[in-house]
Short mmCIF file of C-alpha atoms in Angstrom, two decimals:
data_model
loop_
_atom_site.label_atom_id
_atom_site.label_comp_id
_atom_site.label_asym_id
_atom_site.label_seq_id
_atom_site.Cartn_x
_atom_site.Cartn_y
_atom_site.Cartn_z
CA MET A 1 -100.64 30.94 0.57
CA THR A 2 -97.19 32.54 0.39
CA ILE A 3 -96.31 34.73 3.36
CA LYS A 4 -94.33 37.76 2.23
CA THR A 5 -90.98 38.54 3.83
CA ILE A 6 -90.46 42.19 4.72
CA PRO A 7 -87.20 44.17 5.04
CA GLY A 8 -85.50 44.81 8.34
CA PRO A 9 -84.76 48.24 9.81
CA ASP A 10 -81.95 50.54 8.71
CA PRO A 11 -78.88 48.92 10.33
CA ASP A 12 -76.94 52.21 10.52
CA THR A 13 -78.93 54.25 13.02
CA ARG A 14 -77.80 57.86 12.94
CA THR A 15 -77.10 59.57 16.28
CA PRO A 16 -79.80 62.26 16.42
CA ALA A 17 -78.92 65.91 16.84
CA PHE A 18 -81.79 66.29 19.32
CA LYS A 19 -80.90 65.05 22.79
CA LEU A 20 -83.80 63.28 24.45
CA PRO A 21 -84.51 64.19 28.09
CA PRO A 22 -83.77 61.71 30.89
CA LEU A 23 -86.38 58.92 31.14
CA ALA A 24 -87.61 59.54 27.59
CA CYS A 25 -89.96 56.75 26.51
CA ASP A 26 -90.44 55.09 23.12
CA THR A 27 -94.10 54.11 23.49
CA HIS A 28 -94.50 52.19 20.24
CA CYS A 29 -91.86 49.67 19.25
CA HIS A 30 -91.67 45.94 18.63
CA ILE A 31 -89.43 42.97 19.29
CA PHE A 32 -89.45 40.24 16.63
CA GLY A 33 -88.15 36.87 17.71
CA PRO A 34 -85.61 35.43 17.48
CA GLY A 35 -87.87 32.95 15.76
CA HIS A 36 -86.24 29.87 17.27
CA LEU A 37 -87.10 31.13 20.77
CA TYR A 38 -90.33 33.00 20.04
CA PRO A 39 -91.95 31.37 17.00
CA TYR A 40 -93.93 33.47 14.55
CA ASP A 41 -97.64 32.82 14.23
CA PRO A 42 -98.43 30.45 11.34
CA ASN A 43 -101.37 32.69 10.38
CA ARG A 44 -99.29 35.89 10.22
CA SER A 45 -99.63 38.21 7.23
CA TYR A 46 -95.86 38.78 6.86
CA THR A 47 -92.52 37.41 8.04
CA PRO A 48 -90.02 39.91 9.49
CA PRO A 49 -86.30 39.44 9.92
CA ASP A 50 -85.55 38.82 13.58
CA ALA A 51 -85.31 42.08 15.55
CA PRO A 52 -84.42 40.73 18.99
CA LEU A 53 -84.00 42.31 22.39
CA GLU A 54 -80.25 42.92 21.91
CA ALA A 55 -80.87 45.01 18.77
CA PHE A 56 -83.78 46.78 20.52
CA ARG A 57 -81.49 47.79 23.38
CA ALA A 58 -78.72 48.91 21.04
CA LEU A 59 -81.15 51.12 19.10
CA HIS A 60 -82.39 52.84 22.24
CA ALA A 61 -78.86 53.33 23.56
CA LYS A 62 -77.95 55.09 20.31
CA LEU A 63 -81.05 57.31 20.43
CA GLY A 64 -80.93 58.09 24.15
CA VAL A 65 -84.19 56.30 25.00
CA GLU A 66 -84.37 55.03 28.62
CA ARG A 67 -87.91 53.61 28.75
CA ALA A 68 -89.96 51.66 26.22
CA VAL A 69 -93.39 50.19 25.61
CA ILE A 70 -93.29 47.00 23.56
CA VAL A 71 -96.37 46.61 21.39
CA ASN A 72 -96.63 42.89 20.80
CA ALA A 73 -96.84 42.58 17.04
CA SER A 74 -99.33 40.55 15.02
CA VAL A 75 -96.54 38.28 13.75
CA HIS A 76 -96.41 36.72 17.22
CA GLY A 77 -100.17 36.26 17.34
CA THR A 78 -101.47 36.10 20.90
CA ASP A 79 -98.18 34.72 22.27
CA ASN A 80 -96.99 37.62 24.42
CA ARG A 81 -93.88 35.91 25.83
CA VAL A 82 -91.37 37.95 23.83
CA ALA A 83 -92.56 41.15 25.51
CA LEU A 84 -93.11 39.51 28.90
CA ASP A 85 -89.52 38.22 28.97
CA ALA A 86 -88.10 41.58 27.83
CA ILE A 87 -89.91 43.40 30.64
CA ALA A 88 -88.54 40.92 33.17
CA GLN A 89 -84.99 41.80 32.07
CA SER A 90 -85.54 45.58 31.96
CA ASN A 91 -85.23 46.54 35.64
CA GLY A 92 -88.54 48.39 35.43
CA ALA A 93 -87.75 50.28 32.21
CA TYR A 94 -90.24 48.47 29.96
CA ARG A 95 -94.00 48.03 29.77
CA ALA A 96 -96.02 46.33 27.05
CA VAL A 97 -99.29 46.16 25.13
CA ALA A 98 -100.69 42.69 24.50
CA ASN A 99 -102.35 40.91 21.61
CA LEU A 100 -105.31 38.98 22.99
CA ASP A 101 -108.17 36.87 21.71
CA GLY A 102 -111.36 35.45 23.18
CA SER A 103 -109.54 32.57 24.88
CA ILE A 104 -107.89 34.75 27.55
CA ASP A 105 -109.27 34.35 31.06
CA GLU A 106 -109.01 36.44 34.22
CA LYS A 107 -106.01 34.45 35.45
CA GLY A 108 -104.17 35.00 32.17
CA LEU A 109 -104.88 38.73 32.29
CA GLU A 110 -103.68 38.98 35.89
CA ALA A 111 -100.39 37.30 34.91
CA LEU A 112 -99.86 39.82 32.10
CA ASP A 113 -100.74 42.71 34.39
CA LYS A 114 -98.27 41.49 37.00
CA GLY A 115 -95.70 41.08 34.24
CA GLY A 116 -95.93 44.74 33.19
CA PHE A 117 -98.62 44.85 30.51
CA ARG A 118 -100.81 47.93 30.61
CA GLY A 119 -103.02 47.59 27.54
CA CYS A 120 -104.15 45.41 24.65
CA ARG A 121 -104.16 46.15 20.95
CA PHE A 122 -106.80 45.79 18.27
CA ASN A 123 -106.00 45.98 14.57
CA PHE A 124 -108.67 47.41 12.30
CA VAL A 125 -106.18 47.84 9.44
CA ARG A 126 -107.13 45.99 6.30
CA HIS A 127 -103.73 44.62 5.36
CA LEU A 128 -103.48 43.06 8.83
CA GLY A 129 -106.83 41.30 8.69
CA GLY A 130 -109.39 44.07 9.06
CA VAL A 131 -112.09 44.44 11.70
CA PRO A 132 -111.75 42.23 14.78
CA ASP A 133 -114.65 40.15 16.08
CA MET A 134 -116.59 42.92 17.82
CA LYS A 135 -118.12 40.56 20.40
CA VAL A 136 -114.60 39.57 21.43
CA PHE A 137 -113.60 43.24 21.34
CA GLU A 138 -116.41 44.19 23.71
CA ARG A 139 -115.68 41.28 26.04
CA LEU A 140 -111.99 42.14 26.27
CA VAL A 141 -112.74 45.81 26.87
CA SER A 142 -114.95 44.84 29.81
CA MET A 143 -112.23 42.52 31.16
CA VAL A 144 -109.26 44.89 30.96
CA ALA A 145 -111.01 48.06 32.13
CA PRO A 146 -110.99 47.02 35.84
CA LEU A 147 -107.22 46.49 35.62
CA GLY A 148 -106.73 50.15 34.71
CA TRP A 149 -105.53 49.18 31.24
CA HIS A 150 -106.16 51.08 28.03
CA ILE A 151 -106.76 49.74 24.54
CA ASP A 152 -104.49 50.52 21.61
CA LEU A 153 -106.23 50.96 18.24
CA HIS A 154 -104.71 50.71 14.79
CA PHE A 155 -106.91 52.15 12.04
CA ASP A 156 -106.72 53.02 8.39
CA ALA A 157 -107.45 56.76 8.20
CA ILE A 158 -110.40 56.20 5.87
CA ASP A 159 -112.18 54.22 8.60
CA LEU A 160 -111.84 56.76 11.43
CA PRO A 161 -115.12 58.55 10.63
CA GLU A 162 -117.04 55.26 10.89
CA TYR A 163 -115.58 54.32 14.27
CA ALA A 164 -115.49 57.73 15.99
CA PRO A 165 -118.91 57.30 17.69
CA MET A 166 -117.86 53.89 19.04
CA LEU A 167 -114.62 55.34 20.38
CA ALA A 168 -116.43 58.13 22.22
CA ARG A 169 -118.57 55.52 24.02
CA LEU A 170 -115.66 53.41 25.25
CA PRO A 171 -115.49 53.01 29.06
CA LEU A 172 -111.68 53.20 29.27
CA PRO A 173 -108.77 55.19 27.82
CA TYR A 174 -107.68 54.39 24.28
CA THR A 175 -104.68 55.25 22.15
CA ILE A 176 -104.74 55.73 18.37
CA ASP A 177 -101.61 54.60 16.56
CA HIS A 178 -99.57 56.50 13.99
CA MET A 179 -101.62 59.74 14.03
CA GLY A 180 -104.52 57.73 12.61
CA ARG A 181 -102.43 56.85 9.52
CA VAL A 182 -103.67 59.99 7.79
CA LYS A 183 -102.03 60.89 4.45
CA ALA A 184 -100.11 64.15 4.48
CA SER A 185 -100.94 64.73 0.82
CA ASP A 186 -104.66 64.91 1.72
CA GLY A 187 -104.03 68.02 3.81
CA MET A 188 -104.86 69.18 7.30
CA ASP A 189 -108.53 69.64 6.42
CA GLN A 190 -109.17 66.01 5.43
CA ALA A 191 -112.12 64.43 7.24
CA PRO A 192 -110.15 61.68 9.06
CA PHE A 193 -107.73 64.20 10.56
CA ARG A 194 -110.51 66.62 11.54
CA ILE A 195 -112.28 63.76 13.32
CA LEU A 196 -109.07 62.69 15.05
CA VAL A 197 -108.49 66.24 16.31
CA ASP A 198 -112.13 66.50 17.42
CA LEU A 199 -111.88 63.23 19.36
CA LEU A 200 -108.69 64.38 21.04
CA ALA A 201 -110.23 67.74 21.93
CA SER A 202 -113.57 66.44 23.20
CA ASP A 203 -112.83 63.04 24.74
CA GLU A 204 -110.46 62.90 27.70
CA LYS A 205 -110.13 59.14 27.20
CA CYS A 206 -108.46 59.69 23.81
CA TRP A 207 -104.67 59.58 23.45
CA VAL A 208 -102.74 59.76 20.16
CA LYS A 209 -99.29 58.43 19.31
CA VAL A 210 -97.30 60.87 17.21
CA CYS A 211 -95.33 58.07 15.64
CA GLY A 212 -95.30 56.66 12.13
CA SER A 213 -94.25 59.88 10.41
CA GLU A 214 -92.88 57.68 7.62
CA ARG A 215 -96.41 56.26 7.19
CA VAL A 216 -98.10 59.67 7.22
CA SER A 217 -95.57 61.36 4.93
CA SER A 218 -96.22 61.68 1.21
CA ASP A 219 -92.86 63.34 0.44
CA GLY A 220 -90.57 60.71 1.98
CA PRO A 221 -87.42 61.30 4.06
CA PRO A 222 -86.91 63.28 6.22
CA PHE A 223 -90.75 63.20 6.52
CA HIS A 224 -91.15 66.90 7.31
CA ASP A 225 -94.62 66.96 5.72
CA ALA A 226 -95.85 64.91 8.71
CA VAL A 227 -94.72 67.57 11.20
CA PRO A 228 -97.78 69.90 10.94
CA PHE A 229 -100.08 66.99 11.78
CA ALA A 230 -98.04 66.08 14.86
CA ARG A 231 -97.88 69.74 15.88
CA LYS A 232 -101.65 70.17 15.67
CA LEU A 233 -102.23 67.06 17.78
CA ALA A 234 -99.69 68.19 20.39
CA GLU A 235 -101.31 71.61 20.61
CA THR A 236 -104.79 70.08 20.93
CA ALA A 237 -104.08 67.85 23.94
CA PRO A 238 -100.51 68.22 25.22
CA ASP A 239 -101.26 65.95 28.20
CA ARG A 240 -102.47 63.02 26.02
CA ILE A 241 -99.85 62.80 23.29
CA ILE A 242 -97.10 60.19 23.34
CA TRP A 243 -94.26 59.40 20.94
CA GLY A 244 -92.68 56.28 19.51
CA THR A 245 -90.30 55.07 16.82
CA ASP A 246 -92.32 52.06 15.55
CA TRP A 247 -88.98 50.22 15.22
CA PRO A 248 -88.30 47.94 13.34
CA HIS A 249 -90.88 49.54 11.02
CA PRO A 250 -92.86 46.63 9.58
CA ASN A 251 -94.62 47.12 6.24
CA VAL A 252 -93.41 50.63 5.43
CA LYS A 253 -93.02 51.93 1.89
CA VAL A 254 -89.81 53.79 2.76
CA MET A 255 -87.58 52.53 5.59
CA PRO A 256 -86.74 55.44 7.92
CA ASN A 257 -83.60 56.02 9.90
CA ASP A 258 -84.58 56.26 13.55
CA GLY A 259 -82.18 59.14 14.12
CA ASP A 260 -84.21 61.15 11.59
CA LEU A 261 -87.42 60.30 13.45
CA VAL A 262 -86.00 61.58 16.75
CA ASP A 263 -84.97 64.81 15.05
CA LEU A 264 -88.60 65.46 14.09
CA ILE A 265 -89.52 65.90 17.78
CA PRO A 266 -88.24 69.49 18.23
CA LEU A 267 -89.98 70.43 14.97
CA PHE A 268 -93.46 69.52 16.23
CA ALA A 269 -92.71 70.17 19.92
CA PRO A 270 -90.11 72.95 20.14
CA GLU A 271 -90.98 73.85 23.73
CA PRO A 272 -88.93 71.94 26.38
CA GLU A 273 -91.98 71.68 28.65
CA LEU A 274 -94.03 70.08 25.87
CA GLN A 275 -91.15 67.75 24.99
CA ARG A 276 -91.02 66.55 28.58
CA LYS A 277 -94.78 65.93 28.64
CA ILE A 278 -94.76 63.91 25.42
CA LEU A 279 -91.58 61.96 26.12
CA VAL A 280 -91.60 61.49 29.90
CA ASP A 281 -94.64 62.61 31.90
CA ASN A 282 -97.47 61.40 29.67
CA PRO A 283 -96.11 57.88 29.12
CA ALA A 284 -95.24 57.57 32.81
CA ARG A 285 -98.88 58.30 33.64
CA LEU A 286 -100.48 56.09 30.99
CA PHE A 287 -98.18 53.08 31.40
CA GLY A 288 -97.56 53.29 35.13
CA PHE A 289 -93.81 53.83 35.10
CA ASP A 290 -94.00 55.58 38.45
CA ASP A 291 -95.86 52.70 40.10
#
């Protein structure tokens, strides 16, 4: 089987007009490789260009980001070393979310926890392999809950209605990536978005990442049609919304400029107090930056 190669991020990041507050956190971003140091999983669904730690740091310096949460991407499989090593070099500025499988044991989890991991991710998205083994899912949930971790969930919007009851029963906090990957062209009243808002309103364990505007948007750059969705989520639970770039933007239809994504923030969160919650206070609480 041929593994497709995907494009890299926009190399000319624009300096955003919006100035991020001190200690602003990008809670959803990835480091890819370099492949000769951190090999890509042979069973991956795509091959990215290397997007190493040096480029990651340069991006955040340009945007004004001081903290970050590295979501270990599926291309690295369950090898979490790329994120573990980045945290070790960050002077406390980074945390991470792991990819795990059924082979992990308590000792392995403790090492990740000590190394700065605060959650693990499960992909339910079809183009990344679909539904995980639910027995493994349940076992990992029971293992990470005592550590105070959360689980990070990546869904196709169409599947949110099916999984909402399961999410409400979870015994630990969970984050939903990319605003549930809803389609802006389907409108604010679409069933997946209504269910996402209901979960956020009714379940204090539910957090949502207002990232992936380029995935939600139907109009394309500068992705303003995603703003009402982010605004509604921020109004629904201002204490459980977090933001991220999703750099280096794997598998997008239109590659965004990260400066444009930063400049969406004051459109969906014009109030300085809300900006501080989304960018600083909420991620500090969820990922333990004040530990």
